[in-house]
Coordinates of C-alpha atoms in Angstrom, one line a residue:
M1 CA -7.8 7.4 -0.1
F2 CA -7.1 8.4 -3.1
N3 CA -6.3 7.3 -6.8
S4 CA -5.2 4.5 -8.8
T5 CA -4.6 4.2 -12.4
P6 CA -3.6 1.1 -14.3
I7 CA -0.2 0.3 -15.0
L8 CA 2.3 -3.0 -15.5
L9 CA 1.6 -5.9 -13.0
R10 CA 3.5 -9.1 -12.7
R11 CA 5.1 -11.5 -15.2
G12 CA 4.2 -15.1 -14.8
P13 CA 6.2 -17.8 -16.6
G14 CA 6.5 -17.4 -20.7
D15 CA 3.9 -14.9 -20.2
H16 CA 4.0 -11.1 -21.2
R17 CA 3.2 -8.5 -18.8
H18 CA -0.2 -7.7 -18.2
V19 CA -2.3 -4.1 -17.6
L20 CA -3.9 -4.4 -13.9
A21 CA -5.4 -3.0 -11.8
A22 CA -3.9 -3.9 -8.5
G23 CA -0.1 -3.2 -10.0
A24 CA -1.6 0.3 -11.2
A25 CA -2.3 1.2 -7.4
Q26 CA 0.6 -0.2 -6.0
M27 CA 3.1 1.7 -8.6
H28 CA 0.9 5.1 -8.6
L29 CA 1.0 4.8 -4.6
L30 CA 4.8 4.4 -4.8
A31 CA 5.4 7.7 -7.2
G32 CA 2.9 9.7 -4.6
L33 CA 5.4 8.4 -1.6
A34 CA 8.6 9.1 -3.3
H35 CA 7.2 12.7 -4.0
E36 CA 5.9 13.2 -0.3
V37 CA 9.4 11.7 1.2
V38 CA 11.4 14.4 -1.2
R39 CA 9.3 17.2 -0.3
R40 CA 10.0 16.6 3.9
L41 CA 13.7 16.2 2.7
A42 CA 13.6 19.6 0.9
Y43 CA 12.6 21.1 4.5
Q44 CA 15.4 19.1 6.0
E45 CA 18.2 19.2 3.7
R46 CA 19.6 22.5 2.6
D47 CA 22.5 21.4 0.4
P48 CA 20.4 20.5 -3.0
A49 CA 23.6 18.6 -4.4
R50 CA 23.4 16.3 -1.3
I51 CA 19.7 15.5 -2.2
R52 CA 20.6 15.1 -6.2
Q53 CA 23.5 12.9 -5.2
G54 CA 21.9 10.5 -3.2
P55 CA 23.2 7.9 -1.0
P56 CA 25.2 4.6 -1.8
A57 CA 23.4 2.2 -4.0
H58 CA 24.7 -0.4 -1.7
Q59 CA 23.3 0.9 1.5
V60 CA 19.8 1.5 -0.1
E61 CA 19.8 -1.9 -1.4
R62 CA 20.5 -3.1 1.9
L63 CA 17.4 -1.0 3.7
C64 CA 15.3 -2.4 0.4
E65 CA 15.8 -5.8 1.6
A66 CA 14.7 -5.2 5.4
L67 CA 11.9 -3.0 4.1
I68 CA 10.3 -6.0 2.0
A69 CA 11.2 -9.0 4.5
T70 CA 8.3 -10.0 6.7
G71 CA 8.3 -8.5 10.5
D72 CA 8.1 -4.9 12.1
T73 CA 10.5 -1.9 10.8
A74 CA 13.3 -2.7 13.4
D75 CA 15.8 -3.9 10.8
A76 CA 15.6 -1.2 8.7
E77 CA 15.4 1.1 11.5
E78 CA 18.9 -0.6 12.8
I79 CA 20.5 0.4 9.5
L80 CA 19.4 3.5 9.5
A81 CA 20.7 4.3 12.8
E82 CA 23.7 2.3 12.0
I83 CA 24.6 4.6 8.5
A84 CA 23.5 7.9 10.9
R85 CA 26.7 7.4 13.4
G86 CA 26.0 10.7 14.9
E87 CA 24.5 12.5 11.5
S88 CA 20.8 14.3 11.8
F89 CA 18.6 10.9 11.7
E90 CA 15.9 12.7 10.7
T91 CA 17.7 14.3 7.3
L92 CA 19.7 10.9 6.6
C93 CA 16.2 8.9 7.2
L94 CA 14.5 10.8 4.5
Q95 CA 17.8 10.7 2.2
Y96 CA 17.5 7.2 2.4
L97 CA 13.9 6.5 2.4
S98 CA 13.5 9.0 -0.5
A99 CA 16.3 6.4 -2.6
A100 CA 14.8 3.1 -1.3
T101 CA 11.4 4.2 -2.7
R102 CA 12.7 4.7 -6.1
M103 CA 14.5 1.6 -6.1
L104 CA 11.9 -0.4 -4.5
G105 CA 9.7 0.8 -8.0
D106 CA 12.9 -0.5 -10.3
W107 CA 12.6 -3.9 -8.5
W108 CA 9.2 -4.1 -9.1
L109 CA 9.2 -3.4 -12.8
E110 CA 12.2 -5.7 -13.0
D111 CA 10.2 -8.6 -11.1
R112 CA 12.7 -8.5 -8.5
A113 CA 9.9 -7.7 -5.9
S114 CA 6.2 -8.8 -5.7
F115 CA 3.3 -7.1 -5.1
A116 CA 2.8 -8.1 -1.4
Q117 CA 6.8 -7.4 -0.6
V118 CA 6.1 -3.8 -2.1
T119 CA 2.9 -3.2 -0.3
T120 CA 5.0 -4.7 3.1
A121 CA 7.5 -2.1 2.1
T122 CA 5.4 1.0 1.6
G123 CA 3.8 0.7 5.2
K124 CA 7.5 -0.1 6.8
I125 CA 8.3 3.2 5.1
F126 CA 5.4 5.6 6.1
E127 CA 5.8 3.9 9.7
I128 CA 9.4 5.2 10.2
L129 CA 8.3 8.6 9.2
R130 CA 6.1 8.8 11.7
K131 CA 8.6 7.7 14.4
A132 CA 11.0 10.4 12.8
D133 CA 8.5 13.0 13.4
T134 CA 10.2 15.7 11.4
P135 CA 10.1 19.4 11.6
A136 CA 8.6 19.6 8.1
T137 CA 5.6 18.3 9.8
A138 CA 3.0 21.2 10.4
A139 CA 1.4 21.8 13.6
A140 CA -1.6 19.7 14.5
R141 CA -5.1 21.0 14.1
P142 CA -7.3 21.7 17.2
T143 CA -9.3 18.5 17.6
D144 CA -12.8 20.5 17.4
V145 CA -13.8 18.9 14.1
T146 CA -12.4 15.1 13.4
V147 CA -11.6 14.2 10.5
V148 CA -12.1 10.3 9.5
F149 CA -11.1 8.3 6.4
A150 CA -12.7 5.4 6.2
S151 CA -13.1 2.7 3.3
V152 CA -17.0 1.9 1.7
P153 CA -18.2 -1.2 3.6
G154 CA -17.3 -4.4 1.5
E155 CA -14.4 -2.9 -0.1
Q156 CA -11.5 -5.0 -0.3
H157 CA -8.6 -2.5 -1.4
T158 CA -7.9 -0.3 1.5
L159 CA -4.0 0.2 0.6
G160 CA -4.9 3.5 -0.9
V161 CA -6.7 5.0 2.1
R162 CA -4.1 3.9 4.7
M163 CA -1.6 5.9 2.7
A164 CA -3.3 8.7 2.1
A165 CA -4.2 8.9 5.6
D166 CA -0.5 8.7 6.4
L167 CA 0.2 11.5 3.9
F168 CA -2.4 14.0 5.6
R169 CA -0.8 12.7 9.1
G170 CA 2.5 13.9 7.7
D171 CA 1.1 17.4 7.1
G172 CA 0.0 17.9 10.6
W173 CA -3.5 16.7 10.6
E174 CA -5.0 14.1 13.3
I175 CA -6.8 11.5 11.2
A176 CA -9.0 8.8 12.7
L177 CA -8.5 6.0 9.7
K178 CA -11.8 3.3 10.2
L179 CA -11.3 0.2 7.9
G180 CA -12.9 -3.2 7.4
Y181 CA -16.5 -1.9 9.4
T182 CA -19.8 -2.7 8.4
Q183 CA -22.1 -0.5 7.5
D184 CA -24.0 -0.2 10.8
E185 CA -20.4 -0.3 12.8
L186 CA -19.0 2.8 10.9
I187 CA -22.3 4.7 11.4
A188 CA -22.0 3.6 14.9
E189 CA -18.9 5.1 15.1
I190 CA -19.2 8.4 13.1
R191 CA -22.5 9.1 15.8
K192 CA -20.1 8.9 18.4
L193 CA -18.7 12.1 17.1
K194 CA -19.7 15.9 17.4
R195 CA -18.3 17.3 14.3
C196 CA -16.9 15.3 12.0
I197 CA -15.7 15.4 8.3
V198 CA -15.9 11.9 6.5
G199 CA -13.5 11.1 3.7
L200 CA -15.0 7.4 2.4
S201 CA -12.7 6.0 -0.4
I202 CA -13.9 4.1 -3.0
G203 CA -12.5 1.1 -5.5
G204 CA -14.1 2.0 -8.4
R205 CA -17.7 1.6 -10.1
H206 CA -18.3 -1.6 -8.3
S207 CA -18.4 0.2 -5.0
L208 CA -21.3 2.6 -6.0
E209 CA -23.8 1.1 -4.7
A210 CA -22.5 0.4 -1.3
L211 CA -21.3 4.1 -1.3
G212 CA -24.8 5.0 -2.0
D213 CA -26.1 3.3 0.8
V214 CA -23.6 4.5 3.2
V215 CA -23.8 7.8 2.4
T216 CA -28.0 7.6 2.7
A217 CA -27.6 6.0 5.8
L218 CA -24.7 8.7 7.1
H219 CA -27.5 11.7 5.8
T220 CA -30.1 9.8 8.0
H221 CA -28.2 9.0 11.3
C222 CA -25.4 11.8 11.2
P223 CA -27.0 14.9 10.0
E224 CA -24.4 16.9 10.6
A225 CA -21.6 14.5 9.1
V226 CA -19.6 16.5 6.4
I227 CA -19.0 13.7 3.6
V228 CA -16.1 13.8 1.0
V229 CA -15.7 10.7 -1.6
S230 CA -12.3 9.9 -3.5
G231 CA -10.7 7.4 -5.0
Q232 CA -10.9 5.1 -8.3
D233 CA -12.6 6.7 -11.6
I234 CA -14.0 9.5 -9.6
E235 CA -14.1 11.5 -13.0
E236 CA -16.1 8.8 -14.6
L237 CA -18.4 9.1 -11.8
R238 CA -18.9 12.7 -11.0
P239 CA -22.5 12.9 -12.3
H240 CA -23.4 9.7 -10.3
L241 CA -21.8 11.2 -6.9
A242 CA -23.2 14.7 -7.5
A243 CA -26.4 13.3 -7.1
M244 CA -25.6 12.1 -3.6
G245 CA -25.5 15.2 -1.8
L246 CA -21.9 15.4 -0.6
D247 CA -20.0 18.4 0.5
G248 CA -16.9 17.4 -1.5
I249 CA -15.8 15.0 -4.5
A250 CA -11.9 14.7 -5.0
G251 CA -10.1 13.0 -7.8
E252 CA -6.7 13.5 -6.6
L253 CA -4.5 13.5 -3.4
Q254 CA -4.0 17.4 -3.9
E255 CA -7.4 18.0 -4.6
A256 CA -8.7 16.3 -1.5
K257 CA -6.4 18.3 0.7
T258 CA -7.7 21.4 -1.0
T259 CA -11.3 20.2 -0.5
I260 CA -11.1 19.0 2.9
S261 CA -8.8 22.0 4.4
A262 CA -11.8 24.5 2.9
L263 CA -14.3 22.1 4.5
W264 CA -12.2 22.3 7.9
D265 CA -12.5 26.0 7.6
R266 CA -15.9 26.1 7.1
E267 CA -17.0 23.6 10.0
M268 CA -14.3 25.8 12.3
T269 CA -16.0 28.9 11.8
R270 CA -19.6 27.6 12.2
P271 CA -21.3 27.7 15.2
K272 CA -21.5 24.9 17.4

C-alpha cells in the first residue's frame, strides 16, 4: 500500500541519472524493508554488538546474487542454511537479510542491479521472512473481521501494496490481498465477506477517478465495508479523498497501521 517518493532511477549510456517515480518507489520500499528486518532482528538478537557488526560482506554478496537471480527462493535459503550450521536459523536469517537489503540498495545506486532484479530480490526476502515465522510476529488477530488490501482497478504499480501486506502480516495481521481485479470482480469478492476493512492503494492523481468509482460501488453494494485509502500523493489528494466518505486516509505505513488498528478495534466492539 503504501507510499513512494521520487528519487534516482537508472542511468543509460551517456546519460545522467533522472528522477523518476518508479525508482523512487523501489528505494523507498527497500528502506522500509530494511527497517522492518532490523526491527525483527532486535527482538531475536540480544547482543547489540552483533547487530551493528553485521555478517561478512562476501557472504552477503553471495546471498544478494541468489536473491536477484530468476527462480524461487531455494538457492537463497540454501545459502542461509549452509551459513547457519546449527545456529539459530531465524536470528541468522534476519542478520543476513538485513545486510542484504542494504547491499541491494547500494547495488541499485551503483547500477549493479536493475529495477527488475531488485524487485525480484525484495519479493524473495519477504517470502523467506514468512517461512522463518519469527517469534517477533504478534499473535494473529481473530478473524471476525477480514482485512483486505487491494489495488485500485486498472492500477499497474502493485509492488507497494504487496509489500505493505507482508509488513502487516509480519505484525500478526491476516491480510487478504486482491490485485488485478476489475471493479465488478473486486466488489463481488468483498460482498462475500460479512465484515471487512478494505485498504485501497492508489498510485497517484491518475488513479483518482477509478478510486472514486470503486468507492461509490463499495458504498452501494457493500455498505458495511470499512474503507481506508493510502498510496502516493496522499497529502496532495486529501481534500478530494475527504469528500468520498472514507473511514480512513493514510499517507505513510505507520499511519496506515494506526488507522487500521483503530478501525479494527471499533469493528470488533460493534454489534454483529
